[in-house]
JSON list of C-alpha atoms in Angstrom, two decimals:
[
{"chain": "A", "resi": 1472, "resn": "UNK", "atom": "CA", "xyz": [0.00, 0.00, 0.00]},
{"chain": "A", "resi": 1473, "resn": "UNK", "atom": "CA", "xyz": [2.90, 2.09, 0.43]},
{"chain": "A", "resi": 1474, "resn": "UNK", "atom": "CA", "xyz": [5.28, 2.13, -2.47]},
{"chain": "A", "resi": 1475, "resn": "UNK", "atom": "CA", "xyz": [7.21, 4.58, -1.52]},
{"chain": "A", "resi": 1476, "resn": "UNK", "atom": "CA", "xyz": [8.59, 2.63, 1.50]},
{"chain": "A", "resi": 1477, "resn": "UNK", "atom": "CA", "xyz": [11.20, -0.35, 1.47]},
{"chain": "A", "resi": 1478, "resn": "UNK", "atom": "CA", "xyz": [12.03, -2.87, 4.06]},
{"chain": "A", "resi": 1479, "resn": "UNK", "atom": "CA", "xyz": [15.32, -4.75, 2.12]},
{"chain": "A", "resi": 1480, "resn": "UNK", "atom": "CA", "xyz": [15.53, -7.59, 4.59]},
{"chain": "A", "resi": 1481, "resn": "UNK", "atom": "CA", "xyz": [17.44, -10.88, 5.12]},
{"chain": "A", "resi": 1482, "resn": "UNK", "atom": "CA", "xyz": [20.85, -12.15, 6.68]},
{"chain": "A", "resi": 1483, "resn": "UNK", "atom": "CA", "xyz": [24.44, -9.69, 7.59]},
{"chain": "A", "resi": 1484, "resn": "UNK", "atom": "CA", "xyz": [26.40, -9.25, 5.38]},
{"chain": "A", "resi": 1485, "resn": "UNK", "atom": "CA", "xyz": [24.95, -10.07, 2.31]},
{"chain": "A", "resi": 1486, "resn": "UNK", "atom": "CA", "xyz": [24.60, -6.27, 0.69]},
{"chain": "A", "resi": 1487, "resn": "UNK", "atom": "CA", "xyz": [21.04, -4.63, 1.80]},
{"chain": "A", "resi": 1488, "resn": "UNK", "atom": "CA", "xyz": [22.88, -1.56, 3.12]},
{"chain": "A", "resi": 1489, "resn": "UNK", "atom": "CA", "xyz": [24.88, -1.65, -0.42]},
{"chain": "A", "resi": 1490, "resn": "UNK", "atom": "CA", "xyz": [22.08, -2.05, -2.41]},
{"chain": "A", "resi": 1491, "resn": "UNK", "atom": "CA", "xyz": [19.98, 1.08, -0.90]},
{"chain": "A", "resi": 1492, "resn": "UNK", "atom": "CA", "xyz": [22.62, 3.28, -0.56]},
{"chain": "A", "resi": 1493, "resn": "UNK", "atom": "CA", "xyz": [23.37, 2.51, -4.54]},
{"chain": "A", "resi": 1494, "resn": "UNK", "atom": "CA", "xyz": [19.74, 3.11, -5.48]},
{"chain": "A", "resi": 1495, "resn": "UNK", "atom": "CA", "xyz": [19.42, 6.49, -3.11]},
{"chain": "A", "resi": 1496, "resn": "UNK", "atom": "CA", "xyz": [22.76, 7.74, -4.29]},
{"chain": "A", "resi": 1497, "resn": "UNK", "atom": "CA", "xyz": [21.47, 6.75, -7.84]},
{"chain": "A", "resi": 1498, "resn": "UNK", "atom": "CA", "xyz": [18.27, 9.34, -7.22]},
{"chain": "A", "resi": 1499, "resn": "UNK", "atom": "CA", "xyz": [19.74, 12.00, -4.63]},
{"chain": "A", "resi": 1500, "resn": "UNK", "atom": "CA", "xyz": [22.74, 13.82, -3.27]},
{"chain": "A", "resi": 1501, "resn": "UNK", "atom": "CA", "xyz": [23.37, 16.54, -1.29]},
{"chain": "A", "resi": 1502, "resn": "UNK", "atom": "CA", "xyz": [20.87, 17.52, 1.56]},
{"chain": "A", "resi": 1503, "resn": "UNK", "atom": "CA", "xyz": [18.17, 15.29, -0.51]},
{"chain": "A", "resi": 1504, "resn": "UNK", "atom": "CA", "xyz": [19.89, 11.83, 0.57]},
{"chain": "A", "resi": 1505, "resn": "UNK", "atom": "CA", "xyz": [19.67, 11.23, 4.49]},
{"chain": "A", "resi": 1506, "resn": "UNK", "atom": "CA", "xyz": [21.30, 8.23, 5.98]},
{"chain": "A", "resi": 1507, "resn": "UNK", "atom": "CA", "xyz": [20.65, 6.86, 9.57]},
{"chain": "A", "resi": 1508, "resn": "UNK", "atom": "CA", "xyz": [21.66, 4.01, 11.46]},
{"chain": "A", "resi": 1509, "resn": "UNK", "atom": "CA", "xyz": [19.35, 1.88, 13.14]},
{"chain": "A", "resi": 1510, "resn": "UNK", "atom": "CA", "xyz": [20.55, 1.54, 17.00]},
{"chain": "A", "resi": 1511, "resn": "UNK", "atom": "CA", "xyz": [20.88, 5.49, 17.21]},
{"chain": "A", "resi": 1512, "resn": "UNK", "atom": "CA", "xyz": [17.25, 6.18, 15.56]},
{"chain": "A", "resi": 1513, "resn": "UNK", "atom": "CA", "xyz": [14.76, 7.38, 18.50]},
{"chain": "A", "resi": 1514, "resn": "UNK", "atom": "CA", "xyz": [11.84, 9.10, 18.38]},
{"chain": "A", "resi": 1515, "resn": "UNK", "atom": "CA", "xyz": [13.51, 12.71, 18.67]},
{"chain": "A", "resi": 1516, "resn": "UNK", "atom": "CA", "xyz": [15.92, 12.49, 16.28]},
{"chain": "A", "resi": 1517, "resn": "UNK", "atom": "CA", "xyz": [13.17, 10.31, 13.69]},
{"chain": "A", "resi": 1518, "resn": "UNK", "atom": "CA", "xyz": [11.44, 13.74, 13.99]},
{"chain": "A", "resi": 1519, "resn": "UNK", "atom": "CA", "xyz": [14.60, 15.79, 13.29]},
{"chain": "A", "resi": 1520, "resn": "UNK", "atom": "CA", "xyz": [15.45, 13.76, 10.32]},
{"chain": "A", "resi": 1521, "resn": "UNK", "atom": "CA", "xyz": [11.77, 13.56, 8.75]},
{"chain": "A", "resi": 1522, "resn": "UNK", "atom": "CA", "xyz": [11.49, 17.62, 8.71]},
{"chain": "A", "resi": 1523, "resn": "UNK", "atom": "CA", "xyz": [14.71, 17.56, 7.18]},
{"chain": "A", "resi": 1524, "resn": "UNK", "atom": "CA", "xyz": [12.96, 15.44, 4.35]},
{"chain": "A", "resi": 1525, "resn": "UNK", "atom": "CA", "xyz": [10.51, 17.07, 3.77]},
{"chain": "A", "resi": 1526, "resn": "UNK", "atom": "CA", "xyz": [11.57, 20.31, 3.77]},
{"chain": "A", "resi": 1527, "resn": "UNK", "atom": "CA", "xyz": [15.22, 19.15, 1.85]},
{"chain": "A", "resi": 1528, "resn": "UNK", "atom": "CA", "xyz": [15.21, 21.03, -1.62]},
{"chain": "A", "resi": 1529, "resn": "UNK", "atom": "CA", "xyz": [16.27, 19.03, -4.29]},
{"chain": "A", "resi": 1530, "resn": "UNK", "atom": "CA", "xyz": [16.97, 19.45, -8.20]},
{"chain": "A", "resi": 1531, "resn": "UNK", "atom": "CA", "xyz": [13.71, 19.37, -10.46]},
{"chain": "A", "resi": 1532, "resn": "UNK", "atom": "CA", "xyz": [12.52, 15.66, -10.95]},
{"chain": "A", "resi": 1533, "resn": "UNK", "atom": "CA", "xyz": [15.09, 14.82, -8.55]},
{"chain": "A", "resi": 1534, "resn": "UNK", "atom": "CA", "xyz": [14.14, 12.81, -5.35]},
{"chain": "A", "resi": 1535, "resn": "UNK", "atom": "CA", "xyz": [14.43, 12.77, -1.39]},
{"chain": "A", "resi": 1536, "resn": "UNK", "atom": "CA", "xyz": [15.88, 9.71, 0.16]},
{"chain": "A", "resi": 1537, "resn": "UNK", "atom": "CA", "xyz": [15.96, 8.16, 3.27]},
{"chain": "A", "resi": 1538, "resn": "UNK", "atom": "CA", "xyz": [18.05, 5.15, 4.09]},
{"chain": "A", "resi": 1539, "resn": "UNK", "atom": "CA", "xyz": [17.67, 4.05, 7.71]},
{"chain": "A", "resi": 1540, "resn": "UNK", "atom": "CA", "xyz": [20.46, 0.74, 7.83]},
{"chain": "A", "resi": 1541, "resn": "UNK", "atom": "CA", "xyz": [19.69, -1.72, 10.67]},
{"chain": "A", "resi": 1542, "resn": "UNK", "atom": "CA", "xyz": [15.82, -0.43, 10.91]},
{"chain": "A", "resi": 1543, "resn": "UNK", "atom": "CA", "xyz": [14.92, -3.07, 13.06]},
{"chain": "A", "resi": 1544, "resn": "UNK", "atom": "CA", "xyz": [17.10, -1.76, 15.95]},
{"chain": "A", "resi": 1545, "resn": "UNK", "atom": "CA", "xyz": [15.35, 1.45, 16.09]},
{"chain": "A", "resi": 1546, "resn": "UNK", "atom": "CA", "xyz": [13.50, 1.94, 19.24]},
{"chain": "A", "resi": 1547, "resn": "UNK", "atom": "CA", "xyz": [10.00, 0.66, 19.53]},
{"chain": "A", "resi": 1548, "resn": "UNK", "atom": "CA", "xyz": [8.99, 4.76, 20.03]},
{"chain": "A", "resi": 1549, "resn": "UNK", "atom": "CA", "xyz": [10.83, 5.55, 16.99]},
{"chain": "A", "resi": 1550, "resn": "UNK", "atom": "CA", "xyz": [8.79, 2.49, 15.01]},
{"chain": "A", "resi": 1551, "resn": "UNK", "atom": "CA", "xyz": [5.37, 3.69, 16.66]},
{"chain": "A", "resi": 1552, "resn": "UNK", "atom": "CA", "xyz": [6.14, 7.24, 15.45]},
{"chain": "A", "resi": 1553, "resn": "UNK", "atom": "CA", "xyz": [7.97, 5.96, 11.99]},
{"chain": "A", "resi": 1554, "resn": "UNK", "atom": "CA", "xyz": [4.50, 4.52, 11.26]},
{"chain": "A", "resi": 1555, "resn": "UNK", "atom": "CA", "xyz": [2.79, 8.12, 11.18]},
{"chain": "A", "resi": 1556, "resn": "UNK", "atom": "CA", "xyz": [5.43, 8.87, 8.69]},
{"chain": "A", "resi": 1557, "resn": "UNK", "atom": "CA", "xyz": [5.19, 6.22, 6.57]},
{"chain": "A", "resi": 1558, "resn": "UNK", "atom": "CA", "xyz": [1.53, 6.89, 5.59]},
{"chain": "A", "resi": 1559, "resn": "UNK", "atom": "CA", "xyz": [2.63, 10.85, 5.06]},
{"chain": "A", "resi": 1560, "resn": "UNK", "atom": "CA", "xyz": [5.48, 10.16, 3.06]},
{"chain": "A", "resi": 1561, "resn": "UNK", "atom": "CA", "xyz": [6.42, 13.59, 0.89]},
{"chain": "A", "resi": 1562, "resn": "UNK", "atom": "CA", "xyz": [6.09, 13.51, -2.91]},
{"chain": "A", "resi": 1563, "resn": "UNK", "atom": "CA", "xyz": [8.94, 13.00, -4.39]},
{"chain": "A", "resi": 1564, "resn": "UNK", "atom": "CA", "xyz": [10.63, 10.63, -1.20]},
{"chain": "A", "resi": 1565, "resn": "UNK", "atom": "CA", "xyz": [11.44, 7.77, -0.71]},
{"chain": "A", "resi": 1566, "resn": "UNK", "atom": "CA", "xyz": [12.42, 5.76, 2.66]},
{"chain": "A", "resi": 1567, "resn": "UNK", "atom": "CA", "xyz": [14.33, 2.83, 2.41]},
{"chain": "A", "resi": 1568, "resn": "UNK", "atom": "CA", "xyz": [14.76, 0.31, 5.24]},
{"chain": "A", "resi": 1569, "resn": "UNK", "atom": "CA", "xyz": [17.45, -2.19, 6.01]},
{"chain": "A", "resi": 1570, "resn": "UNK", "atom": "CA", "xyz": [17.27, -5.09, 8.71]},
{"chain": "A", "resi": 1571, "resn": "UNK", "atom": "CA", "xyz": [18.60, -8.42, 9.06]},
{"chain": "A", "resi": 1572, "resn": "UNK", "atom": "CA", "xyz": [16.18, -11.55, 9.38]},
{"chain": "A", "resi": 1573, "resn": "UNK", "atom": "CA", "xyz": [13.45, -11.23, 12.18]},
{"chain": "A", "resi": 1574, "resn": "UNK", "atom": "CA", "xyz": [10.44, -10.06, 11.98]},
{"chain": "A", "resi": 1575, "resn": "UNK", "atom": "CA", "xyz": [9.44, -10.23, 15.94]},
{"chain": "A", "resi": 1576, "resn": "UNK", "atom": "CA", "xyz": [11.87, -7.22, 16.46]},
{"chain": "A", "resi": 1577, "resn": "UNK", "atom": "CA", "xyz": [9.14, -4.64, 14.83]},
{"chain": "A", "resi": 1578, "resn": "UNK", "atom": "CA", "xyz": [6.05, -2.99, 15.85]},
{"chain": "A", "resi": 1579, "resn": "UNK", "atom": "CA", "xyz": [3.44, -5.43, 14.50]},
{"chain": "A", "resi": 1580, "resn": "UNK", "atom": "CA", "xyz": [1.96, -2.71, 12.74]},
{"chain": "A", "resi": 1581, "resn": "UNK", "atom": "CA", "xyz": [4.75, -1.85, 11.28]},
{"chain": "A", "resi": 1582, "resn": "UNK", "atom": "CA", "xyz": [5.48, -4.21, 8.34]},
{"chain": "A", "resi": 1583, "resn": "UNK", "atom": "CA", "xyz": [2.28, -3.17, 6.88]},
{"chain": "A", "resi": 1584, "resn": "UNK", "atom": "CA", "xyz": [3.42, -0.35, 5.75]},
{"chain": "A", "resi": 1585, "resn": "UNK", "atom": "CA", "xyz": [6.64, -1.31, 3.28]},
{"chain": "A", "resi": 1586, "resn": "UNK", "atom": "CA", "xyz": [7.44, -3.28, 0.57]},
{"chain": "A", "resi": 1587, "resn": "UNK", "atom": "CA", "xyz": [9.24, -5.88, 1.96]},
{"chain": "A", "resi": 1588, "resn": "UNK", "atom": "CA", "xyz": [12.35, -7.44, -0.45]},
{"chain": "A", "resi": 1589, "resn": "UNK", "atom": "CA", "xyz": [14.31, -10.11, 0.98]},
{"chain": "A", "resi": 1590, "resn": "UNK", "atom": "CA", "xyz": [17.48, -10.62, 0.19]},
{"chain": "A", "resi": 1591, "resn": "UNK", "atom": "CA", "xyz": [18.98, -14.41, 0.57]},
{"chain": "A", "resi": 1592, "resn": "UNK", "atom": "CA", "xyz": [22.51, -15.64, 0.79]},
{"chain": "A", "resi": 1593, "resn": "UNK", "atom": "CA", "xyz": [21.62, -18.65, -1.53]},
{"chain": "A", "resi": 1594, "resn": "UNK", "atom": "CA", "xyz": [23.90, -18.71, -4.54]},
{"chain": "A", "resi": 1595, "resn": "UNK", "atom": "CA", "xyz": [26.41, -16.19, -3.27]},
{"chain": "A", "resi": 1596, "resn": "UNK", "atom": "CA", "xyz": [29.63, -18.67, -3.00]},
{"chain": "A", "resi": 1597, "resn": "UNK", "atom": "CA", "xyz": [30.41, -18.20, -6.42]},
{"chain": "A", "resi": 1598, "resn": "UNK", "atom": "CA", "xyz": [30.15, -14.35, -6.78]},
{"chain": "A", "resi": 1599, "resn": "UNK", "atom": "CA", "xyz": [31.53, -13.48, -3.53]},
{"chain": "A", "resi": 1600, "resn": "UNK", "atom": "CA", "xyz": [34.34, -15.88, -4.18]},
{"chain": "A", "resi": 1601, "resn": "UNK", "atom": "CA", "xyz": [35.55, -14.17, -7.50]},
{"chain": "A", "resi": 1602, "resn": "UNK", "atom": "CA", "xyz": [35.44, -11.05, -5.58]},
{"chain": "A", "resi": 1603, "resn": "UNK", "atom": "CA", "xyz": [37.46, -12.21, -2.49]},
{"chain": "A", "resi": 1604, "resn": "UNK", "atom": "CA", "xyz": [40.13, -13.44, -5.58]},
{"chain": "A", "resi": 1605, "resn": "UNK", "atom": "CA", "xyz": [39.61, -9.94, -6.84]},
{"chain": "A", "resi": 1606, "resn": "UNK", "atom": "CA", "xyz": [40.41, -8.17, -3.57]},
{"chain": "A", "resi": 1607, "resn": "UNK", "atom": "CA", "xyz": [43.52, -10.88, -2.63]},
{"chain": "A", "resi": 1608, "resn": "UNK", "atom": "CA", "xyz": [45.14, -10.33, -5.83]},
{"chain": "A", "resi": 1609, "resn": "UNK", "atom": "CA", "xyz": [44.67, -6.10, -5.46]},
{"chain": "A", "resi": 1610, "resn": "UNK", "atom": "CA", "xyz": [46.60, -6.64, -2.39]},
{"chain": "A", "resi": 1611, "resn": "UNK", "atom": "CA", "xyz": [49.05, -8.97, -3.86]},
{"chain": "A", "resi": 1612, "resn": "UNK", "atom": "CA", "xyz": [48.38, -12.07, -1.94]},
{"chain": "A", "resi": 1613, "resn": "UNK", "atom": "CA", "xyz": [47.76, -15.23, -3.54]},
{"chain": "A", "resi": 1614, "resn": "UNK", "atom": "CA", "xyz": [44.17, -16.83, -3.61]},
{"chain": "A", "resi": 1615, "resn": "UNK", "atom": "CA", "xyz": [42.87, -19.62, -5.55]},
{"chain": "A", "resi": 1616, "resn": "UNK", "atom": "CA", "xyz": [39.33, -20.28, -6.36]},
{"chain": "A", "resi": 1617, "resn": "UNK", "atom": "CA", "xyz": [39.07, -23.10, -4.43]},
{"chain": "A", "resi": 1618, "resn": "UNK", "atom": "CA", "xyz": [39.84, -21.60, -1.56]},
{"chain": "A", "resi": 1619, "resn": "UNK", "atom": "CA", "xyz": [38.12, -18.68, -2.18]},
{"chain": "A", "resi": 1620, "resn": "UNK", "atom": "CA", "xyz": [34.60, -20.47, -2.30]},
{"chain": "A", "resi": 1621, "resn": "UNK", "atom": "CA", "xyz": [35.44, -22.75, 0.80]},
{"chain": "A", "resi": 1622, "resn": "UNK", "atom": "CA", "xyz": [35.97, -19.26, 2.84]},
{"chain": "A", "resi": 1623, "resn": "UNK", "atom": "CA", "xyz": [32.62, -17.90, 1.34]},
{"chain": "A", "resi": 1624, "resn": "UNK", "atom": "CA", "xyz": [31.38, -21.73, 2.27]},
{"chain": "A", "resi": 1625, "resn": "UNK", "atom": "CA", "xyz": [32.59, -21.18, 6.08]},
{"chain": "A", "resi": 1626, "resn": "UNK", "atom": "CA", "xyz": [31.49, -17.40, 6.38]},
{"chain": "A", "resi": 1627, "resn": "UNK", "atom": "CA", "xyz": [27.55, -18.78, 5.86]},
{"chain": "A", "resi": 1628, "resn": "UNK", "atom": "CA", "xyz": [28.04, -16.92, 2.20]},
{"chain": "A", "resi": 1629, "resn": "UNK", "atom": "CA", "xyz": [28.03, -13.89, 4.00]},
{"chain": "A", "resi": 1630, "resn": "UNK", "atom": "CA", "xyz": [30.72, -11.47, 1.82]},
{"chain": "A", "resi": 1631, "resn": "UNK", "atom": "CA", "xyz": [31.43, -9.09, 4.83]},
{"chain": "A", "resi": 1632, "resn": "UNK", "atom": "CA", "xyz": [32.77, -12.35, 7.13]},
{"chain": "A", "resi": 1633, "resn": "UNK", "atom": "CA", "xyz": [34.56, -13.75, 4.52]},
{"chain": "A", "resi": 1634, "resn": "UNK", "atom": "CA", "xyz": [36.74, -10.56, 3.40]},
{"chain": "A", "resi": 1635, "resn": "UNK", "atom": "CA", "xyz": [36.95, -10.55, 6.84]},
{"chain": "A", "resi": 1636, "resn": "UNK", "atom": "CA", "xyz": [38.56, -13.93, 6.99]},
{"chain": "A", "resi": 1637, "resn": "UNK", "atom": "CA", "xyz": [40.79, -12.91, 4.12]},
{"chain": "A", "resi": 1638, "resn": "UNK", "atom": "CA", "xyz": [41.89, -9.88, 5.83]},
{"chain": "A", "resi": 1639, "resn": "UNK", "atom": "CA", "xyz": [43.13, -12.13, 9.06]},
{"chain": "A", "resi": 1640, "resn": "UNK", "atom": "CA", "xyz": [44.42, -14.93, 6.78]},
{"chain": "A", "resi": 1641, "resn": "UNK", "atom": "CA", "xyz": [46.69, -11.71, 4.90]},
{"chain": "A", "resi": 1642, "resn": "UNK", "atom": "CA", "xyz": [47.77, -10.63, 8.35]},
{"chain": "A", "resi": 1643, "resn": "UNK", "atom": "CA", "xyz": [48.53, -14.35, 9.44]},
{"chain": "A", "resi": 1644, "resn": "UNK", "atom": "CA", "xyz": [50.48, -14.70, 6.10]},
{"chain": "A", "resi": 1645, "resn": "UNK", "atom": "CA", "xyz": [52.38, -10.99, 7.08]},
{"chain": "A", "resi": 1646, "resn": "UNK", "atom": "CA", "xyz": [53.28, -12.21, 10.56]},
{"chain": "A", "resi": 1647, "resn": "UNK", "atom": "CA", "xyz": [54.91, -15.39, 9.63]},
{"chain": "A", "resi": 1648, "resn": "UNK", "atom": "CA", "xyz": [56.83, -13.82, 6.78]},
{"chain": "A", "resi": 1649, "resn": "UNK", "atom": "CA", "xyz": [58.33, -10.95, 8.90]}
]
């Protein structure tokens, strides 16, 4: 019912934040493109942020974005008053909303008022093991394939844990050569 507000949801790691950042940087910049972070989102500074949005000038048939990453820590105040906001949402806005997995964290109201998207770590070994190859060999450190997809594998196919993985197995490699 409201298409102007998106809950990207699903497991860590796996790009939501990337993917609505890339589509509000791809439709606003400047004072038009507000970013918040889940945990620090309370009622007060919900407020703050939503005059901000609507009152944000931005270039003609240009739009207002809000990205609020890890939605689903917000307070339950801030979701309460969020929902008021999401049925008066400016023309010309958009809010995007990013959570991992669980849907007992929210308001119960709450979810009735995005589009939900769910992003799933199925598939991901593959991609996110070309792009751990990618990063290794930018750094100069060998990394086959094989390895690179066992990594993915053990990090659940969640990207962020394994270039995390790579980045200890790199300073591992560093230590023992010094």
């Amino acid at each position: 019912p409201f298409p102007s507000a998106w809950l990207l949801e699903g497991p860590s790691g796996i790009g939501k934040t990337s993917a609505a950042l890339a589509v509000a940087g791809a439709l606003a910049s400047g004072p038009a493109l507000l970013h918040m972070i889940g945990p620090a989102v309370t009622a007060d500074s919900l407020r703050a942020v939503w005059d901000t949005l609507r009152l944000a000038s931005w270039k003609p048939g240009g739009w207002r974005v809000l990205v609020i990453d890890e939605a689903d820590a917000m307070t339950r105040a801030a979701q309460v008053l969020a929902l008021r906001f999401l049925e008066s949402i400016p023309p010309r806005a958009i809010v995007i909303l990013t959570s991992n997995e669980g849907a007992d964290s929210w308001e119960p109201r709450f979810l009735s008022r995005v589009k939900r998207l769910h992003f799933t770590a199925q598939g991901m070994a593959a991609a996110g093991a070309q792009r751990l190859v990618k990063v290794a060999a930018a750094e100069g450190f060998p990394l086959d394939e094989k390895r690179a997809v066992t990594m993915m594998r053990e990090a659940g196919n969640n990207l962020r844990g394994a270039l995390q993985a790579l980045e200890l197995d790199m300073l591992s490699a560093t230590v023992e050569a010094a």
